[in-house]
Amino acid sequence: MSTLSTHILDISTGKPAEGVTVHLEREGEIMATGVTNANGRITEFVPFLPVGRYRLVAEIGAWFSETGRDTIWPCAQIDFVTGETADEHFHLPFVIAPGGWSTYRGS
């Protein structure tokens, strides 16, 4: 079974995004919800992810609003699939700014 973590960095300030709500969804249902810590991280959503298709949704619109900035993006989302490989870890970071966002597969 696989594991999952995330990290959110606001590249417009060069700082971690503390306090962003992130949901883990599977088949349209929320499996878990977390909030990024002072380092912009959520180290674990669920103990193990079974094989399947998932969506990680970061509520960046609310977070930018709370920090006094505007954005047209209510959320950033990453769709991903876990495979048959045992004990695989997925670290899926978000790189955000009011004008856009991106992701990559981390380690």
Coordinates of C-alpha atoms in Angstrom, one line a residue:
M1 CA 0.0 0.0 0.0
S2 CA 1.1 3.5 -0.8
T3 CA 1.5 6.6 1.5
L4 CA 0.9 10.3 0.7
S5 CA 2.3 13.7 1.8
T6 CA 2.1 17.2 0.4
H7 CA 3.9 20.5 0.8
I8 CA 2.6 24.0 -0.3
L9 CA 5.0 26.8 -1.1
D10 CA 3.9 30.3 -2.0
I11 CA 6.5 31.3 -4.6
S12 CA 5.2 34.9 -4.6
T13 CA 6.6 35.3 -1.0
G14 CA 9.1 32.4 -1.0
K15 CA 7.5 31.1 2.2
P16 CA 5.6 27.9 3.1
A17 CA 1.8 28.3 3.0
E18 CA 0.6 27.6 6.5
G19 CA -3.0 27.0 7.2
V20 CA -4.2 25.7 3.7
T21 CA -7.0 23.2 3.9
V22 CA -6.3 20.1 1.7
H23 CA -8.7 17.3 0.9
L24 CA -7.9 13.8 -0.4
E25 CA -10.7 12.5 -2.6
R26 CA -11.5 9.2 -4.1
E27 CA -14.4 8.6 -6.5
G28 CA -15.8 12.0 -5.6
E29 CA -15.8 11.4 -1.9
I30 CA -13.6 13.1 0.7
M31 CA -11.4 10.4 2.3
A32 CA -9.4 12.8 4.5
T33 CA -8.8 16.5 5.2
G34 CA -5.7 18.1 6.6
V35 CA -4.4 21.6 7.2
T36 CA -0.8 22.6 6.3
N37 CA 1.5 23.2 9.3
A38 CA 4.0 26.1 9.8
N39 CA 6.3 24.5 7.2
G40 CA 3.4 24.2 4.7
R41 CA 3.3 20.4 5.1
I42 CA 0.9 17.6 5.7
T43 CA 3.0 14.6 6.4
E44 CA 0.3 12.0 6.2
F45 CA -3.3 11.9 5.1
V46 CA -4.3 8.3 5.7
P47 CA -2.0 5.4 6.9
F48 CA -2.2 3.7 3.5
L49 CA -3.6 4.3 0.1
P50 CA -5.1 1.3 -1.7
V51 CA -4.5 1.0 -5.4
G52 CA -6.7 3.5 -7.2
R53 CA -7.3 7.0 -8.6
Y54 CA -7.3 10.0 -6.3
R55 CA -7.6 13.8 -6.3
L56 CA -5.7 16.0 -3.9
V57 CA -7.4 19.4 -3.6
A58 CA -5.8 22.5 -1.9
E59 CA -8.2 25.3 -1.0
I60 CA -5.9 28.1 -2.1
G61 CA -8.6 30.7 -2.9
A62 CA -9.7 30.8 0.7
W63 CA -6.1 30.9 1.9
F64 CA -5.1 33.8 -0.4
S65 CA -8.3 35.7 0.7
E66 CA -7.3 35.2 4.4
T67 CA -3.8 36.6 3.6
G68 CA -5.3 39.7 1.9
R69 CA -4.6 38.7 -1.7
D70 CA -6.9 38.1 -4.7
T71 CA -6.8 35.1 -7.0
I72 CA -9.1 33.6 -9.6
W73 CA -8.2 30.1 -8.4
P74 CA -10.5 28.7 -5.8
C75 CA -8.5 25.5 -5.6
A76 CA -5.5 23.7 -7.0
Q77 CA -5.9 20.0 -7.6
I78 CA -3.7 17.0 -8.5
D79 CA -5.2 13.9 -10.0
F80 CA -3.0 10.8 -9.5
V81 CA -3.1 7.1 -9.6
T82 CA -1.5 4.6 -7.2
G83 CA -0.3 1.4 -8.7
E84 CA 0.5 -2.1 -7.7
T85 CA 4.0 -1.2 -6.3
A86 CA 4.1 -2.0 -2.6
D87 CA 5.2 0.6 -0.1
E88 CA 5.4 3.4 -2.6
H89 CA 5.4 7.0 -1.2
F90 CA 3.8 9.8 -3.1
H91 CA 5.0 13.3 -2.1
L92 CA 2.9 15.7 -4.2
P93 CA 3.8 19.4 -3.6
F94 CA 1.9 22.5 -4.7
V95 CA 3.8 25.6 -5.8
I96 CA 1.3 28.4 -5.6
A97 CA 1.0 32.2 -6.4
P98 CA -2.0 34.4 -6.9
G99 CA -1.6 34.1 -10.6
G100 CA -1.2 30.4 -11.0
W101 CA 0.0 27.1 -9.5
S102 CA 2.0 24.1 -10.4
T103 CA 3.0 20.6 -9.1
Y104 CA 5.6 17.9 -9.5
R105 CA 6.3 14.5 -8.0
G106 CA 8.6 15.0 -5.0
S107 CA 10.5 12.5 -3.0

